[in-house]
mmCIF file of C-alpha atoms in Angstrom:
data_model
loop_
_atom_site.group_PDB
_atom_site.id
_atom_site.type_symbol
_atom_site.label_atom_id
_atom_site.label_comp_id
_atom_site.label_asym_id
_atom_site.label_seq_id
_atom_site.Cartn_x
_atom_site.Cartn_y
_atom_site.Cartn_z
ATOM 1 C CA MET I 1 -3.990 16.393 -12.012
ATOM 2 C CA GLN I 2 -2.726 13.019 -12.051
ATOM 3 C CA SER I 3 -3.549 10.842 -8.878
ATOM 4 C CA THR I 4 -0.455 9.559 -6.986
ATOM 5 C CA ILE I 5 -2.146 6.393 -5.827
ATOM 6 C CA THR I 6 -0.700 3.200 -7.719
ATOM 7 C CA PRO I 7 -3.103 1.018 -9.297
ATOM 8 C CA GLY I 8 -5.588 -0.701 -7.218
ATOM 9 C CA GLY I 9 -3.215 0.004 -3.957
ATOM 10 C CA ASP I 10 -3.210 -1.925 -0.829
ATOM 11 C CA ALA I 11 -6.282 -0.009 0.662
ATOM 12 C CA GLY I 12 -7.351 -1.054 4.312
ATOM 13 C CA ASN I 13 -3.935 -1.718 6.113
ATOM 14 C CA THR I 14 -5.717 -3.150 9.224
ATOM 15 C CA ALA I 15 -6.647 -6.687 9.846
ATOM 16 C CA GLN I 16 -10.543 -5.640 10.533
ATOM 17 C CA GLY I 17 -10.874 -3.590 7.376
ATOM 18 C CA GLY I 18 -10.108 0.001 9.042
ATOM 19 C CA GLY I 19 -10.818 -1.017 12.499
ATOM 20 C CA SER I 20 -8.241 -1.311 15.313
ATOM 21 C CA PRO I 21 -5.069 -3.441 14.221
ATOM 22 C CA ARG I 22 -4.841 -6.713 15.799
ATOM 23 C CA THR I 23 -1.913 -7.897 18.031
ATOM 24 C CA LEU I 24 -1.045 -11.489 18.548
ATOM 25 C CA GLY I 25 -2.616 -11.544 22.228
ATOM 26 C CA GLY I 26 -6.086 -10.287 19.896
ATOM 27 C CA LEU I 27 -5.301 -14.197 18.535
ATOM 28 C CA GLY I 28 -5.536 -15.428 22.066
ATOM 29 C CA ASP I 29 -8.516 -17.488 22.019
ATOM 30 C CA VAL I 30 -7.784 -18.946 18.072
ATOM 31 C CA PRO I 31 -6.694 -22.232 18.669
ATOM 32 C CA ILE I 32 -3.436 -21.883 16.466
ATOM 33 C CA TRP I 33 -1.057 -21.857 19.203
ATOM 34 C CA PHE I 34 1.457 -24.546 20.731
ATOM 35 C CA GLY I 35 5.009 -24.589 22.469
ATOM 36 C CA TRP I 36 7.997 -25.866 21.117
ATOM 37 C CA LYS I 37 11.358 -27.262 22.573
ATOM 38 C CA PRO I 38 15.045 -27.169 21.093
ATOM 39 C CA ILE I 39 15.791 -31.416 20.199
ATOM 40 C CA PRO I 40 19.438 -32.346 19.223
ATOM 41 C CA LYS I 41 19.928 -33.985 15.807
ATOM 42 C CA ARG I 42 23.322 -35.526 14.635
ATOM 43 C CA LYS I 43 23.918 -35.027 11.256
ATOM 44 C CA SER I 44 25.282 -37.451 8.630
ATOM 45 C CA ASP I 45 28.796 -35.502 8.925
ATOM 46 C CA GLY I 46 28.817 -35.966 12.789
ATOM 47 C CA GLU I 47 27.899 -32.478 13.631
ATOM 48 C CA THR I 48 25.046 -32.007 16.180
ATOM 49 C CA VAL I 49 22.301 -29.352 15.510
ATOM 50 C CA PHE I 50 19.603 -28.183 17.046
ATOM 51 C CA ALA I 51 15.970 -28.314 15.750
ATOM 52 C CA LYS I 52 12.944 -26.314 16.842
ATOM 53 C CA VAL I 53 10.467 -29.096 17.545
ATOM 54 C CA PRO I 54 6.642 -28.346 18.082
ATOM 55 C CA PHE I 55 4.989 -30.032 20.782
ATOM 56 C CA SER I 56 1.084 -30.301 21.477
ATOM 57 C CA PRO I 57 -0.689 -27.907 24.322
ATOM 58 C CA HIS I 58 -2.772 -30.668 25.137
ATOM 59 C CA ASP I 59 -0.247 -33.824 25.984
ATOM 60 C CA GLY I 60 3.213 -32.301 25.639
ATOM 61 C CA ARG I 61 4.025 -34.772 22.892
ATOM 62 C CA ALA I 62 5.082 -34.019 19.742
ATOM 63 C CA GLY I 63 3.064 -31.534 17.836
ATOM 64 C CA SER I 64 2.451 -30.391 13.917
ATOM 65 C CA SER I 65 2.370 -27.448 12.206
ATOM 66 C CA THR I 66 -0.198 -28.772 10.000
ATOM 67 C CA ASP I 67 -2.390 -30.794 12.307
ATOM 68 C CA PRO I 68 -5.083 -28.212 14.215
ATOM 69 C CA THR I 69 -5.917 -31.117 16.581
ATOM 70 C CA LYS I 70 -2.418 -30.313 18.157
ATOM 71 C CA TRP I 71 -2.576 -26.650 18.393
ATOM 72 C CA GLY I 72 -4.705 -24.671 21.458
ATOM 73 C CA THR I 73 -5.272 -21.289 22.479
ATOM 74 C CA LEU I 74 -2.536 -19.057 23.799
ATOM 75 C CA ASP I 75 -3.499 -19.670 27.607
ATOM 76 C CA GLU I 76 -3.254 -23.624 26.648
ATOM 77 C CA ALA I 77 -0.202 -23.130 25.385
ATOM 78 C CA ARG I 78 1.114 -21.018 27.920
ATOM 79 C CA THR I 79 0.450 -23.657 30.353
ATOM 80 C CA ALA I 80 1.697 -26.193 28.684
ATOM 81 C CA VAL I 81 5.243 -24.328 28.206
ATOM 82 C CA ALA I 82 5.408 -24.392 31.931
ATOM 83 C CA ARG I 83 3.948 -27.634 32.752
ATOM 84 C CA PHE I 84 5.813 -29.597 30.326
ATOM 85 C CA GLY I 85 9.272 -27.585 30.552
ATOM 86 C CA LEU I 86 9.127 -26.322 26.916
ATOM 87 C CA ALA I 87 11.357 -23.634 25.360
ATOM 88 C CA GLY I 88 8.769 -21.195 24.565
ATOM 89 C CA LEU I 89 5.409 -20.369 22.471
ATOM 90 C CA ALA I 90 4.889 -21.192 18.936
ATOM 91 C CA ILE I 91 1.996 -20.211 16.476
ATOM 92 C CA ALA I 92 0.543 -21.670 13.300
ATOM 93 C CA LEU I 93 0.949 -19.720 9.928
ATOM 94 C CA THR I 94 -2.566 -20.810 8.973
ATOM 95 C CA THR I 95 -6.009 -19.085 7.460
ATOM 96 C CA LEU I 96 -7.686 -17.503 10.268
ATOM 97 C CA PRO I 97 -11.554 -17.856 11.175
ATOM 98 C CA ASP I 98 -12.140 -14.738 8.798
ATOM 99 C CA GLY I 99 -10.629 -16.056 5.850
ATOM 100 C CA THR I 100 -7.248 -14.045 6.159
ATOM 101 C CA ARG I 101 -4.090 -15.925 6.540
ATOM 102 C CA LEU I 102 -1.346 -15.669 9.142
ATOM 103 C CA ALA I 103 2.157 -15.211 6.806
ATOM 104 C CA GLY I 104 5.434 -14.471 8.183
ATOM 105 C CA LEU I 105 9.055 -13.533 7.060
ATOM 106 C CA ASP I 106 11.977 -14.734 8.895
ATOM 107 C CA ALA I 107 15.071 -12.425 8.971
ATOM 108 C CA ASP I 108 18.036 -14.335 10.110
ATOM 109 C CA ALA I 109 21.172 -13.164 11.379
ATOM 110 C CA CYS I 110 20.102 -9.850 10.451
ATOM 111 C CA ILE I 111 21.033 -8.038 13.785
ATOM 112 C CA THR I 112 24.194 -6.230 13.925
ATOM 113 C CA ASN I 113 27.006 -6.488 16.882
ATOM 114 C CA ASP I 114 28.590 -2.930 15.820
ATOM 115 C CA PRO I 115 28.165 -0.884 18.789
ATOM 116 C CA HIS I 116 29.043 2.361 16.880
ATOM 117 C CA SER I 117 25.997 1.623 14.468
ATOM 118 C CA LEU I 118 22.892 3.869 14.805
ATOM 119 C CA GLN I 119 20.832 0.981 13.467
ATOM 120 C CA PRO I 120 20.625 -2.440 14.737
ATOM 121 C CA VAL I 121 19.610 -4.416 11.471
ATOM 122 C CA ALA I 122 22.585 -5.088 9.198
ATOM 123 C CA PRO I 123 22.715 -2.843 5.907
ATOM 124 C CA TRP I 124 21.709 -5.912 3.964
ATOM 125 C CA ALA I 125 18.592 -6.293 5.669
ATOM 126 C CA ARG I 126 17.310 -2.964 5.670
ATOM 127 C CA PRO I 127 15.536 -2.505 2.364
ATOM 128 C CA VAL I 128 13.587 -5.170 3.383
ATOM 129 C CA HIS I 129 12.878 -4.248 6.871
ATOM 130 C CA ALA I 130 11.802 -0.641 5.467
ATOM 131 C CA LEU I 131 9.154 -2.348 3.351
ATOM 132 C CA LEU I 132 7.687 -3.931 6.493
ATOM 133 C CA ASP I 133 8.280 -0.907 8.801
ATOM 134 C CA GLY I 134 5.039 -0.577 11.175
ATOM 135 C CA TYR I 135 4.228 -4.343 10.596
ATOM 136 C CA LEU I 136 4.384 -6.756 13.776
ATOM 137 C CA ASN I 137 7.900 -7.968 14.202
ATOM 138 C CA GLU I 138 9.841 -8.973 17.273
ATOM 139 C CA LEU I 139 13.499 -10.560 18.221
ATOM 140 C CA SER I 140 13.860 -14.222 17.609
ATOM 141 C CA PRO I 141 14.792 -16.506 20.330
ATOM 142 C CA SER I 142 18.704 -16.749 19.225
ATOM 143 C CA GLY I 143 18.236 -12.793 19.880
ATOM 144 C CA THR I 144 20.254 -12.447 16.310
ATOM 145 C CA GLY I 145 17.135 -12.323 13.550
ATOM 146 C CA ARG I 146 13.597 -10.753 13.614
ATOM 147 C CA HIS I 147 10.359 -12.591 12.761
ATOM 148 C CA HIS I 148 7.723 -10.363 10.791
ATOM 149 C CA LEU I 149 4.558 -11.508 11.036
ATOM 150 C CA PHE I 150 1.393 -9.781 8.851
ATOM 151 C CA LEU I 151 -1.969 -10.956 7.166
ATOM 152 C CA VAL I 152 -2.642 -11.707 3.638
ATOM 153 C CA GLU I 153 -5.968 -12.524 1.274
ATOM 154 C CA PRO I 154 -4.891 -15.682 0.129
ATOM 155 C CA ASP I 155 -7.265 -15.300 -2.830
ATOM 156 C CA ARG I 156 -5.324 -12.043 -3.680
ATOM 157 C CA LEU I 157 -1.492 -13.251 -3.298
ATOM 158 C CA PRO I 158 0.277 -12.226 -6.478
ATOM 159 C CA GLU I 159 0.776 -15.265 -8.912
ATOM 160 C CA GLY I 160 4.014 -16.897 -8.111
ATOM 161 C CA SER I 161 4.901 -14.760 -4.837
ATOM 162 C CA GLY I 162 4.826 -18.170 -2.748
ATOM 163 C CA ASP I 163 6.927 -20.176 -5.280
ATOM 164 C CA ARG I 164 10.310 -19.643 -3.572
ATOM 165 C CA VAL I 165 10.737 -19.467 0.302
ATOM 166 C CA ASP I 166 14.637 -19.592 0.851
ATOM 167 C CA TYR I 167 16.313 -16.192 -0.010
ATOM 168 C CA SER I 168 19.294 -17.191 1.995
ATOM 169 C CA HIS I 169 23.329 -16.658 1.846
ATOM 170 C CA GLY I 170 25.879 -19.438 3.020
ATOM 171 C CA ARG I 171 25.156 -22.266 5.396
ATOM 172 C CA LYS I 172 24.803 -22.852 9.183
ATOM 173 C CA PRO I 173 26.293 -21.191 11.414
ATOM 174 C CA ALA I 174 27.023 -18.474 8.921
ATOM 175 C CA ARG I 175 23.697 -18.812 7.346
ATOM 176 C CA TYR I 176 21.863 -15.220 6.959
ATOM 177 C CA GLY I 177 19.082 -13.736 4.959
ATOM 178 C CA PHE I 178 15.588 -14.149 4.607
ATOM 179 C CA GLU I 179 12.241 -16.744 4.428
ATOM 180 C CA LEU I 180 8.887 -15.733 3.039
ATOM 181 C CA TYR I 181 6.028 -17.839 4.198
ATOM 182 C CA LEU I 182 2.826 -16.997 2.379
ATOM 183 C CA SER I 183 1.312 -20.755 2.464
ATOM 184 C CA GLU I 184 0.138 -22.752 5.041
ATOM 185 C CA GLY I 185 2.312 -25.567 7.068
ATOM 186 C CA ARG I 186 4.713 -23.355 8.657
ATOM 187 C CA TYR I 187 4.948 -22.097 12.449
ATOM 188 C CA PHE I 188 6.819 -19.275 13.757
ATOM 189 C CA THR I 189 8.361 -19.357 17.741
ATOM 190 C CA VAL I 190 6.886 -16.244 19.501
ATOM 191 C CA THR I 191 9.313 -14.337 22.250
ATOM 192 C CA ASP I 192 7.449 -10.906 22.924
ATOM 193 C CA VAL I 193 10.845 -9.604 22.963
ATOM 194 C CA ASP I 194 11.178 -6.088 21.608
ATOM 195 C CA ARG I 195 8.116 -6.471 19.841
ATOM 196 C CA ARG I 196 7.108 -3.638 17.491
ATOM 197 C CA GLY I 197 4.537 -2.777 15.220
ATOM 198 C CA GLU I 198 0.792 -4.424 14.510
ATOM 199 C CA LEU I 199 -0.382 -7.195 12.889
ATOM 200 C CA ARG I 200 -1.509 -5.577 9.323
ATOM 201 C CA MET I 201 -2.984 -6.637 6.078
ATOM 202 C CA LEU I 202 0.021 -7.117 3.536
ATOM 203 C CA GLY I 203 -1.690 -6.283 0.033
ATOM 204 C CA PRO I 204 -0.651 -7.653 -2.991
ATOM 205 C CA GLN I 205 1.398 -4.643 -4.158
ATOM 206 C CA THR I 206 3.537 -4.684 -1.299
ATOM 207 C CA ILE I 207 4.198 -8.622 -1.455
ATOM 208 C CA VAL I 208 5.253 -7.751 -5.522
ATOM 209 C CA GLN I 209 7.615 -4.851 -3.626
ATOM 210 C CA LEU I 210 8.788 -7.366 -1.199
ATOM 211 C CA VAL I 211 9.765 -10.217 -3.389
ATOM 212 C CA GLY I 212 11.244 -7.932 -5.629
ATOM 213 C CA GLU I 213 13.481 -7.056 -2.708
ATOM 214 C CA LEU I 214 14.209 -10.376 -1.836
ATOM 215 C CA GLU I 215 14.972 -11.285 -5.269
ATOM 216 C CA LYS I 216 17.727 -8.457 -5.421
ATOM 217 C CA PHE I 217 19.349 -9.865 -2.388
ATOM 218 C CA ALA I 218 19.278 -13.630 -2.977
ATOM 219 C CA PRO I 219 22.136 -15.630 -4.266
ATOM 220 C CA LYS I 220 22.523 -15.490 -8.079
ATOM 221 C CA VAL I 221 22.552 -19.220 -9.287
ATOM 222 C CA GLY I 222 22.428 -17.957 -13.027
ATOM 223 C CA GLU I 223 19.756 -15.992 -15.006
ATOM 224 C CA PRO I 224 16.454 -17.615 -15.971
ATOM 225 C CA LYS I 225 17.159 -19.186 -19.349
ATOM 226 C CA GLY I 226 13.398 -17.419 -20.199
ATOM 227 C CA ARG I 227 10.604 -18.817 -22.462
ATOM 228 C CA GLN I 228 11.190 -19.503 -26.193
ATOM 229 C CA LYS I 229 9.381 -17.509 -28.477
ATOM 230 C CA SER I 230 6.429 -18.929 -30.274
ATOM 231 C CA LEU I 231 5.627 -18.664 -33.993
ATOM 232 C CA THR I 232 2.951 -16.298 -33.224
ATOM 233 C CA TRP I 233 4.854 -14.318 -31.078
ATOM 234 C CA GLU I 234 5.430 -10.999 -33.582
ATOM 235 C CA THR I 235 1.377 -11.229 -33.949
ATOM 236 C CA ASP I 236 0.631 -11.631 -30.379
ATOM 237 C CA HIS I 237 3.119 -8.937 -29.410
ATOM 238 C CA ASP I 238 1.668 -6.258 -31.677
ATOM 239 C CA LYS I 239 -1.803 -7.436 -31.160
ATOM 240 C CA ALA I 240 -1.522 -7.140 -27.107
ATOM 241 C CA ILE I 241 -0.099 -3.442 -27.798
ATOM 242 C CA GLU I 242 -3.113 -2.408 -29.922
ATOM 243 C CA ILE I 243 -5.618 -3.818 -27.431
ATOM 244 C CA LEU I 244 -4.315 -2.102 -24.662
ATOM 245 C CA ASP I 245 -3.932 0.960 -26.506
ATOM 246 C CA TYR I 246 -7.677 1.107 -27.251
ATOM 247 C CA LEU I 247 -8.728 -0.653 -24.106
ATOM 248 C CA PRO I 248 -10.636 1.505 -21.417
ATOM 249 C CA ASN I 249 -9.306 2.477 -18.232
ATOM 250 C CA ALA I 250 -11.572 4.743 -16.629
ATOM 251 C CA GLY I 251 -11.488 2.724 -13.023
ATOM 252 C CA GLY I 252 -12.428 -0.570 -14.271
ATOM 253 C CA PHE I 253 -9.287 -1.729 -13.431
ATOM 254 C CA ALA I 254 -9.161 0.040 -10.026
ATOM 255 C CA ASP I 255 -8.586 -3.333 -8.076
ATOM 256 C CA TYR I 256 -4.601 -4.227 -7.890
ATOM 257 C CA MET I 257 -5.356 -7.888 -8.822
ATOM 258 C CA SER I 258 -7.433 -6.848 -12.275
ATOM 259 C CA TRP I 259 -4.532 -4.579 -13.141
ATOM 260 C CA PHE I 260 -1.762 -7.203 -12.075
ATOM 261 C CA THR I 261 -3.464 -9.543 -14.720
ATOM 262 C CA ILE I 262 -3.619 -7.131 -17.124
ATOM 263 C CA VAL I 263 -0.001 -6.452 -16.945
ATOM 264 C CA GLY I 264 0.502 -10.077 -16.512
ATOM 265 C CA SER I 265 -1.174 -11.167 -19.841
ATOM 266 C CA VAL I 266 0.770 -8.326 -21.560
ATOM 267 C CA HIS I 267 3.976 -9.193 -20.292
ATOM 268 C CA ASN I 268 3.065 -12.725 -21.410
ATOM 269 C CA ALA I 269 2.460 -11.584 -25.195
ATOM 270 C CA THR I 270 5.377 -9.298 -25.516
ATOM 271 C CA TYR I 271 7.759 -11.497 -23.641
ATOM 272 C CA GLY I 272 9.035 -8.581 -21.395
ATOM 273 C CA ALA I 273 9.687 -6.301 -24.515
ATOM 274 C CA PRO I 274 10.034 -2.743 -23.472
ATOM 275 C CA ALA I 275 7.644 -1.660 -25.704
ATOM 276 C CA GLY I 276 5.054 -3.895 -23.718
ATOM 277 C CA LEU I 277 6.233 -1.985 -20.774
ATOM 278 C CA HIS I 278 5.676 1.498 -22.520
ATOM 279 C CA ALA I 279 1.885 0.280 -23.340
ATOM 280 C CA VAL I 280 1.177 -0.671 -19.864
ATOM 281 C CA GLU I 281 2.555 3.055 -18.464
ATOM 282 C CA ARG I 282 0.631 4.661 -21.225
ATOM 283 C CA TRP I 283 -2.616 2.313 -20.209
ATOM 284 C CA THR I 284 -2.130 2.815 -16.598
ATOM 285 C CA ALA I 285 -1.531 6.882 -17.050
ATOM 286 C CA ARG I 286 -4.774 6.748 -18.833
ATOM 287 C CA GLY I 287 -6.746 5.812 -15.728
ATOM 288 C CA GLY I 288 -5.106 8.428 -13.583
ATOM 289 C CA TYR I 289 -2.664 6.255 -11.579
ATOM 290 C CA ASP I 290 1.060 6.889 -11.202
ATOM 291 C CA THR I 291 3.213 4.789 -13.258
ATOM 292 C CA ALA I 292 5.972 4.004 -11.204
ATOM 293 C CA ALA I 293 4.467 0.515 -9.965
ATOM 294 C CA CYS I 294 4.620 -0.522 -13.845
ATOM 295 C CA SER I 295 8.296 -1.256 -14.010
ATOM 296 C CA THR I 296 8.332 -2.741 -10.527
ATOM 297 C CA LEU I 297 5.919 -5.232 -11.478
ATOM 298 C CA TRP I 298 7.325 -5.983 -15.000
ATOM 299 C CA ASN I 299 10.466 -6.740 -13.305
ATOM 300 C CA TYR I 300 8.421 -9.007 -11.095
ATOM 301 C CA PHE I 301 7.451 -10.750 -14.282
ATOM 302 C CA ASP I 302 10.657 -11.135 -15.748
ATOM 303 C CA ARG I 303 11.407 -13.519 -12.666
ATOM 304 C CA ARG I 304 8.380 -15.178 -12.937
ATOM 305 C CA PRO I 305 7.026 -15.450 -16.360
ATOM 306 C CA PRO I 306 3.062 -15.386 -15.658
ATOM 307 C CA ARG I 307 0.576 -17.704 -16.803
ATOM 308 C CA VAL I 308 -2.117 -15.563 -17.647
ATOM 309 C CA THR I 309 -1.845 -15.177 -21.654
ATOM 310 C CA ILE I 310 -3.409 -12.596 -24.597
ATOM 311 C CA ALA I 311 -6.557 -15.144 -24.334
ATOM 312 C CA HIS I 312 -7.575 -12.651 -20.998
ATOM 313 C CA LEU I 313 -6.889 -9.647 -22.720
ATOM 314 C CA ILE I 314 -8.687 -10.338 -25.859
ATOM 315 C CA ASN I 315 -11.614 -11.015 -23.193
ATOM 316 C CA GLN I 316 -11.503 -8.234 -21.364
ATOM 317 C CA ALA I 317 -11.375 -6.125 -24.413
ATOM 318 C CA ARG I 318 -14.735 -7.921 -25.843
ATOM 319 C CA ASP I 319 -15.988 -7.071 -22.390
ATOM 320 C CA HIS I 320 -15.535 -3.535 -22.741
ATOM 321 C CA GLY I 321 -16.698 -3.070 -26.378
ATOM 322 C CA CYS I 322 -13.609 -3.965 -28.228
ATOM 323 C CA GLU I 323 -13.738 -6.448 -31.044
ATOM 324 C CA PRO I 324 -9.573 -7.560 -31.750
ATOM 325 C CA TYR I 325 -10.447 -9.667 -34.415
ATOM 326 C CA PRO I 326 -13.272 -8.319 -36.513
ATOM 327 C CA PRO I 327 -15.017 -10.636 -38.597
ATOM 328 C CA TYR I 328 -13.645 -11.083 -41.745
ATOM 329 C CA VAL I 329 -15.484 -9.725 -44.842
ATOM 330 C CA SER I 330 -14.880 -10.800 -48.433
ATOM 331 C CA GLY I 331 -14.175 -8.338 -50.947
ATOM 332 C CA HIS I 332 -15.969 -10.583 -53.698
ATOM 333 C CA ALA I 333 -19.589 -9.957 -54.485
ATOM 334 C CA PRO I 334 -22.183 -12.395 -53.578
ATOM 335 C CA ARG I 335 -23.203 -15.217 -56.002
ATOM 336 C CA ASP I 336 -26.412 -14.633 -57.501
ATOM 337 C CA GLY I 337 -28.478 -17.678 -55.965
#
């Protein structure tokens, strides 16, 4: 019977590898907290806007989302909010002491005001919110959006997943959409209003699905031009499919990132051709995995062409006892010395 587990699926959703999921309060002793306050700024067109500016919990002066010396514990930040008259708490999106990283998704203007709606989330935001169901989220300070917080493993982030941050439509005050923060140097305000879910690990497979949904939603500014086929394209195309058809898949690629890299190298070599996808599906099925994730990842690479090349596929084949390029043997008899 074929397994319904997708290749290297997001195992271990909890922050502590199978233990109790964390809450933000569980990070209270980690010095990643500070305060924030809205500061008016005048734009070049004369309009006044309010920026959420961080403040240090130590002295109430200007803070930073990148300087840890201007962060403190949760208790220190709470004391600073009261002492210096700040608007509220904030938390840095940064790497934690255990090596995981606090990351987040900002869903702006996603709360519907329709009193007849059974769902408070606007229809355009529901596919993304469904993917993050159960992960920690709360109402934003404006009351019109939600902040989603989760953990990621920096060394297992899918290639290209953090390249784009902004997936929004329109301009303020009518702006709506998403911002995805997988790298460091950002921060979220913390309201503790209508907080739901748990602080859990967002695995690479779910990240690929999330980015796919965000790409579907994002404004289309023109189709990507794509890569120009190299002079060796036909050779690489056929060789990649040939290698994959002979490459064993008996569990050696069960880890999602190993599978991710193999699929990326085939996509690169075949330039996203359907024949390449079909070869990936055959190879994935031979490992006993559900092939549903194949097309999702293939489409992801259509938007973000992978940097991994056929050379990786060749090396994997050799590591598993398959020589893609047998040594040349001349048809002539050796000369009599």
